[in-house]
mmCIF file of C-alpha atoms in Angstrom:
data_model
loop_
_atom_site.group_PDB
_atom_site.id
_atom_site.type_symbol
_atom_site.label_atom_id
_atom_site.label_comp_id
_atom_site.label_asym_id
_atom_site.label_seq_id
_atom_site.Cartn_x
_atom_site.Cartn_y
_atom_site.Cartn_z
ATOM 1 C CA MET A 7 140.079 64.399 149.022
ATOM 2 C CA ALA A 8 139.676 67.189 146.564
ATOM 3 C CA GLU A 9 141.994 66.820 143.393
ATOM 4 C CA PRO A 10 145.079 69.480 143.764
ATOM 5 C CA ILE A 11 144.629 72.959 142.234
ATOM 6 C CA ARG A 12 146.817 73.215 139.269
ATOM 7 C CA ILE A 13 148.778 76.527 138.560
ATOM 8 C CA ILE A 14 151.113 77.342 136.099
ATOM 9 C CA CYS A 15 153.478 80.256 136.488
ATOM 10 C CA SER A 16 156.627 82.211 135.226
ATOM 11 C CA MET A 17 159.960 81.633 137.140
ATOM 12 C CA ALA A 18 159.872 84.930 138.605
ATOM 13 C CA THR A 19 156.970 84.188 140.795
ATOM 14 C CA ARG A 20 157.983 80.371 141.483
ATOM 15 C CA GLN A 21 159.545 80.994 145.181
ATOM 16 C CA LEU A 22 156.850 83.495 146.064
ATOM 17 C CA LEU A 23 153.848 81.135 144.942
ATOM 18 C CA ALA A 24 155.622 78.132 146.901
ATOM 19 C CA ASP A 25 155.626 80.647 149.913
ATOM 20 C CA LEU A 26 151.998 81.813 149.587
ATOM 21 C CA VAL A 27 150.760 78.360 149.065
ATOM 22 C CA ALA A 28 152.491 77.051 152.108
ATOM 23 C CA GLU A 29 150.702 79.890 153.878
ATOM 24 C CA PHE A 30 147.350 78.815 152.350
ATOM 25 C CA ARG A 31 147.955 75.080 153.515
ATOM 26 C CA LYS A 32 148.008 76.206 157.304
ATOM 27 C CA THR A 33 144.113 77.314 156.592
ATOM 28 C CA SER A 34 142.878 74.603 154.126
ATOM 29 C CA SER A 35 143.376 71.128 153.325
ATOM 30 C CA GLN A 36 143.104 71.682 149.591
ATOM 31 C CA ALA A 37 146.106 70.648 147.955
ATOM 32 C CA VAL A 38 147.785 72.846 145.496
ATOM 33 C CA GLN A 39 150.587 71.879 142.884
ATOM 34 C CA VAL A 40 152.515 74.898 141.268
ATOM 35 C CA GLU A 41 154.738 74.457 137.940
ATOM 36 C CA SER A 42 157.018 76.876 137.067
ATOM 37 C CA VAL A 43 158.464 77.416 133.297
ATOM 38 C CA GLY A 44 159.174 80.459 131.461
ATOM 39 C CA GLY A 45 156.679 82.956 131.147
ATOM 40 C CA VAL A 46 156.719 82.207 127.159
ATOM 41 C CA ASP A 47 156.435 78.576 127.416
ATOM 42 C CA ALA A 48 153.684 78.830 129.999
ATOM 43 C CA ALA A 49 151.584 80.911 127.952
ATOM 44 C CA LYS A 50 152.001 78.771 124.991
ATOM 45 C CA ARG A 51 150.926 75.650 126.699
ATOM 46 C CA VAL A 52 147.896 77.910 127.979
ATOM 47 C CA GLN A 53 147.085 78.993 124.056
ATOM 48 C CA ALA A 54 147.646 75.152 123.205
ATOM 49 C CA GLY A 55 144.564 74.418 125.597
ATOM 50 C CA GLU A 56 146.400 72.119 128.152
ATOM 51 C CA ALA A 57 144.333 72.426 131.340
ATOM 52 C CA PHE A 58 145.117 74.278 134.135
ATOM 53 C CA ASP A 59 142.849 75.913 137.076
ATOM 54 C CA ALA A 60 144.732 79.152 137.592
ATOM 55 C CA VAL A 61 147.458 80.961 135.659
ATOM 56 C CA ALA A 62 150.048 83.202 137.187
ATOM 57 C CA LEU A 63 152.191 85.458 134.712
ATOM 58 C CA ALA A 64 152.768 89.357 133.886
ATOM 59 C CA SER A 65 149.565 91.134 133.652
ATOM 60 C CA ASP A 66 149.769 91.989 130.269
ATOM 61 C CA ALA A 67 150.044 88.108 129.290
ATOM 62 C CA ILE A 68 147.025 87.580 131.187
ATOM 63 C CA GLU A 69 145.170 89.946 129.662
ATOM 64 C CA ARG A 70 146.197 88.538 126.389
ATOM 65 C CA LEU A 71 145.233 84.782 127.219
ATOM 66 C CA THR A 72 141.769 86.346 128.638
ATOM 67 C CA GLU A 73 141.040 87.959 125.314
ATOM 68 C CA ALA A 74 142.054 85.047 123.629
ATOM 69 C CA GLY A 75 139.031 83.217 125.628
ATOM 70 C CA HIS A 76 141.839 80.762 127.644
ATOM 71 C CA LEU A 77 141.135 82.704 131.029
ATOM 72 C CA VAL A 78 137.773 83.591 133.022
ATOM 73 C CA PRO A 79 136.875 87.143 132.318
ATOM 74 C CA ARG A 80 137.303 89.430 135.456
ATOM 75 C CA SER A 81 138.741 86.845 137.443
ATOM 76 C CA ARG A 82 142.385 88.865 137.294
ATOM 77 C CA VAL A 83 143.902 89.284 140.763
ATOM 78 C CA ASP A 84 146.999 91.488 140.757
ATOM 79 C CA LEU A 85 149.260 89.597 143.251
ATOM 80 C CA VAL A 86 152.939 91.715 143.217
ATOM 81 C CA ARG A 87 154.810 94.501 141.504
ATOM 82 C CA SER A 88 158.461 93.341 140.665
ATOM 83 C CA GLY A 89 161.278 95.304 139.722
ATOM 84 C CA VAL A 90 164.524 94.885 137.900
ATOM 85 C CA ALA A 91 167.867 94.343 139.915
ATOM 86 C CA ILE A 92 171.412 94.090 138.402
ATOM 87 C CA ALA A 93 173.979 91.177 139.168
ATOM 88 C CA VAL A 94 177.705 90.396 138.611
ATOM 89 C CA ARG A 95 179.531 87.179 139.287
ATOM 90 C CA ALA A 96 180.451 87.089 142.672
ATOM 91 C CA GLY A 97 183.973 88.601 143.553
ATOM 92 C CA ALA A 98 184.007 90.667 140.243
ATOM 93 C CA VAL A 99 184.315 94.585 139.720
ATOM 94 C CA ARG A 100 181.091 96.311 140.852
ATOM 95 C CA PRO A 101 180.522 99.268 138.740
ATOM 96 C CA ASP A 102 178.400 102.103 139.801
ATOM 97 C CA ILE A 103 174.620 101.736 138.973
ATOM 98 C CA GLY A 104 173.840 104.887 141.171
ATOM 99 C CA SER A 105 171.992 106.314 138.037
ATOM 100 C CA GLY A 106 170.251 106.034 134.690
ATOM 101 C CA ASP A 107 173.233 107.569 133.270
ATOM 102 C CA ALA A 108 175.727 105.153 135.582
ATOM 103 C CA VAL A 109 173.820 102.049 134.359
ATOM 104 C CA ARG A 110 174.351 103.326 130.551
ATOM 105 C CA ARG A 111 178.089 103.589 131.402
ATOM 106 C CA ALA A 112 178.371 100.129 132.795
ATOM 107 C CA VAL A 113 176.258 98.434 130.028
ATOM 108 C CA LEU A 114 178.815 100.274 127.665
ATOM 109 C CA ALA A 115 181.935 99.110 129.399
ATOM 110 C CA ALA A 116 180.477 95.852 129.845
ATOM 111 C CA LYS A 117 181.719 92.707 127.530
ATOM 112 C CA THR A 118 178.572 90.898 127.460
ATOM 113 C CA LEU A 119 175.187 91.374 128.860
ATOM 114 C CA GLY A 120 172.245 89.266 129.875
ATOM 115 C CA TYR A 121 168.652 89.503 130.244
ATOM 116 C CA SER A 122 165.546 87.416 130.076
ATOM 117 C CA THR A 123 162.887 86.659 127.195
ATOM 118 C CA GLY A 124 160.180 87.910 129.906
ATOM 119 C CA PRO A 125 158.642 91.557 129.835
ATOM 120 C CA SER A 126 161.453 92.912 131.639
ATOM 121 C CA GLY A 127 163.880 91.885 129.121
ATOM 122 C CA VAL A 128 161.730 93.319 126.387
ATOM 123 C CA GLN A 129 161.603 96.742 128.484
ATOM 124 C CA LEU A 130 165.352 96.843 128.801
ATOM 125 C CA ALA A 131 166.051 96.534 125.113
ATOM 126 C CA ARG A 132 163.641 99.305 124.569
ATOM 127 C CA GLN A 133 165.701 101.435 126.968
ATOM 128 C CA PHE A 134 168.768 100.514 125.178
ATOM 129 C CA GLU A 135 167.237 101.821 121.864
ATOM 130 C CA ARG A 136 166.253 104.953 123.908
ATOM 131 C CA TRP A 137 170.106 105.479 124.908
ATOM 132 C CA GLY A 138 170.678 104.908 121.087
ATOM 133 C CA ILE A 139 173.205 102.252 121.956
ATOM 134 C CA ALA A 140 171.151 98.901 120.976
ATOM 135 C CA GLU A 141 173.266 98.662 117.619
ATOM 136 C CA GLN A 142 176.644 99.097 119.444
ATOM 137 C CA ILE A 143 175.881 96.528 121.878
ATOM 138 C CA LYS A 144 173.702 93.930 120.107
ATOM 139 C CA ASP A 145 176.816 91.448 119.495
ATOM 140 C CA ARG A 146 177.119 91.675 123.276
ATOM 141 C CA ILE A 147 174.007 90.096 124.368
ATOM 142 C CA VAL A 148 173.186 86.853 125.781
ATOM 143 C CA GLN A 149 169.581 86.402 125.946
ATOM 144 C CA ALA A 150 168.431 83.686 128.857
ATOM 145 C CA PRO A 151 166.310 80.844 127.190
ATOM 146 C CA PRO A 152 163.048 80.607 128.657
ATOM 147 C CA GLY A 153 163.242 79.198 132.179
ATOM 148 C CA VAL A 154 166.924 79.991 132.669
ATOM 149 C CA PRO A 155 167.845 82.409 135.189
ATOM 150 C CA VAL A 156 170.089 85.089 133.888
ATOM 151 C CA GLY A 157 171.838 84.868 137.091
ATOM 152 C CA GLN A 158 173.107 81.250 136.304
ATOM 153 C CA LEU A 159 174.786 82.807 132.988
ATOM 154 C CA VAL A 160 176.430 85.190 135.105
ATOM 155 C CA ALA A 161 177.526 82.726 137.826
ATOM 156 C CA GLU A 162 178.908 80.664 134.924
ATOM 157 C CA GLY A 163 180.831 83.614 133.642
ATOM 158 C CA ARG A 164 178.981 83.760 130.328
ATOM 159 C CA VAL A 165 177.237 87.135 131.006
ATOM 160 C CA GLU A 166 179.391 89.729 132.738
ATOM 161 C CA LEU A 167 176.267 92.060 133.580
ATOM 162 C CA GLY A 168 172.955 90.485 134.317
ATOM 163 C CA PHE A 169 169.821 92.045 134.316
ATOM 164 C CA GLN A 170 166.260 90.224 135.658
ATOM 165 C CA GLN A 171 163.905 90.590 138.329
ATOM 166 C CA LEU A 172 165.125 90.793 141.929
ATOM 167 C CA SER A 173 162.955 87.541 142.657
ATOM 168 C CA GLU A 174 165.165 85.379 140.320
ATOM 169 C CA LEU A 175 168.413 86.874 140.950
ATOM 170 C CA MET A 176 168.325 87.146 144.951
ATOM 171 C CA ASN A 177 168.635 83.650 146.124
ATOM 172 C CA LEU A 178 171.324 82.412 143.431
ATOM 173 C CA GLY A 179 174.792 81.402 144.357
ATOM 174 C CA GLY A 180 177.684 82.410 142.678
ATOM 175 C CA ILE A 181 176.587 86.137 141.931
ATOM 176 C CA GLU A 182 176.094 89.749 143.535
ATOM 177 C CA VAL A 183 173.153 91.706 143.358
ATOM 178 C CA LEU A 184 174.415 95.131 143.059
ATOM 179 C CA GLY A 185 170.841 96.579 143.479
ATOM 180 C CA PRO A 186 167.748 97.830 141.868
ATOM 181 C CA LEU A 187 167.866 99.552 138.711
ATOM 182 C CA PRO A 188 167.993 103.223 139.532
ATOM 183 C CA GLU A 189 164.446 104.975 139.843
ATOM 184 C CA ASP A 190 164.847 107.175 136.269
ATOM 185 C CA ILE A 191 164.968 103.776 134.641
ATOM 186 C CA GLN A 192 163.207 101.236 136.559
ATOM 187 C CA ILE A 193 161.263 98.799 135.071
ATOM 188 C CA ILE A 194 158.096 97.613 137.007
ATOM 189 C CA THR A 195 156.107 94.020 135.995
ATOM 190 C CA THR A 196 153.168 93.331 137.805
ATOM 191 C CA PHE A 197 152.564 89.746 138.055
ATOM 192 C CA SER A 198 148.726 88.594 138.297
ATOM 193 C CA ALA A 199 146.618 85.372 138.389
ATOM 194 C CA ALA A 200 143.492 84.564 136.818
ATOM 195 C CA VAL A 201 141.148 81.449 136.888
ATOM 196 C CA SER A 202 141.439 78.980 133.582
ATOM 197 C CA VAL A 203 138.539 78.332 131.529
ATOM 198 C CA THR A 204 139.511 74.650 132.078
ATOM 199 C CA CYS A 205 138.859 74.883 135.650
ATOM 200 C CA ALA A 206 136.118 72.586 137.049
ATOM 201 C CA ARG A 207 136.179 74.378 140.758
ATOM 202 C CA PRO A 208 136.358 78.281 139.988
ATOM 203 C CA ASP A 209 134.898 79.233 143.524
ATOM 204 C CA ALA A 210 137.880 77.246 145.008
ATOM 205 C CA VAL A 211 140.407 78.791 142.929
ATOM 206 C CA ARG A 212 139.282 82.306 143.364
ATOM 207 C CA ALA A 213 139.042 81.586 146.988
ATOM 208 C CA LEU A 214 142.964 80.953 146.773
ATOM 209 C CA LEU A 215 144.009 83.899 144.740
ATOM 210 C CA ALA A 216 141.672 85.964 147.206
ATOM 211 C CA PHE A 217 144.147 84.489 150.109
ATOM 212 C CA MET A 218 147.024 85.377 148.006
ATOM 213 C CA ALA A 219 145.949 89.052 147.686
ATOM 214 C CA LEU A 220 145.410 89.442 151.564
ATOM 215 C CA PRO A 221 147.210 92.281 152.892
ATOM 216 C CA ALA A 222 148.547 89.555 155.513
ATOM 217 C CA MET A 223 150.565 87.999 152.889
ATOM 218 C CA ASP A 224 152.411 91.201 151.940
ATOM 219 C CA ALA A 225 155.413 90.483 154.266
ATOM 220 C CA VAL A 226 155.856 87.275 151.985
ATOM 221 C CA LYS A 227 155.853 89.193 148.852
ATOM 222 C CA ARG A 228 158.668 91.568 150.510
ATOM 223 C CA ARG A 229 160.611 88.671 151.638
ATOM 224 C CA ASN A 230 160.674 87.575 147.887
ATOM 225 C CA GLY A 231 161.653 91.019 146.539
ATOM 226 C CA MET A 232 158.595 92.268 145.822
ATOM 227 C CA GLU A 233 155.814 94.436 146.301
ATOM 228 C CA PRO A 234 152.174 93.866 147.089
ATOM 229 C CA GLY A 235 149.839 94.233 143.889
#
């Protein structure tokens, strides 16, 4: 029996990869192990030389790890495009988020705001700066530690208005997802996977990643709140 293919990924793609691996296992006897952690921590572990067969992270992180020599050049496969959604605690007042201006008003009205350390959080902070409200709201921001869903902070009442990838909010209890960010301020992150330089069976990993990118997997991706990459 071949050793399992080991993949490390961010929390945003945890359920997606679990579902894709389940589909893959219907066609292959090859075992696959997926470890999901905060994206920042995943990148640090790869940079430290920890051995994985594949890495699945935001595309910009994949490019940085490739340029640094940790991932095999030209092995990147874009899997999904993922947008940001907004959530409140279950039963709480649902503010209007129908436009960028409405979201700005909701942000200014919220006592506490939460977002992640991942790429969506970085882009959201820049949006607050573009709106000219970053200084005004900085003391209300509760940033979720790597690996902790923003929705968990919302469900616990520690955050009034939470922003994160829809895939990370949609299956959590205790919260209500208001919907995606409106199109004029939506933040799209492409999540990709690539072969690690520590991989001893690159052909097997390339086959797995190619399977994950098949059009036949599009329904699985949409079921997880994402669009095919």
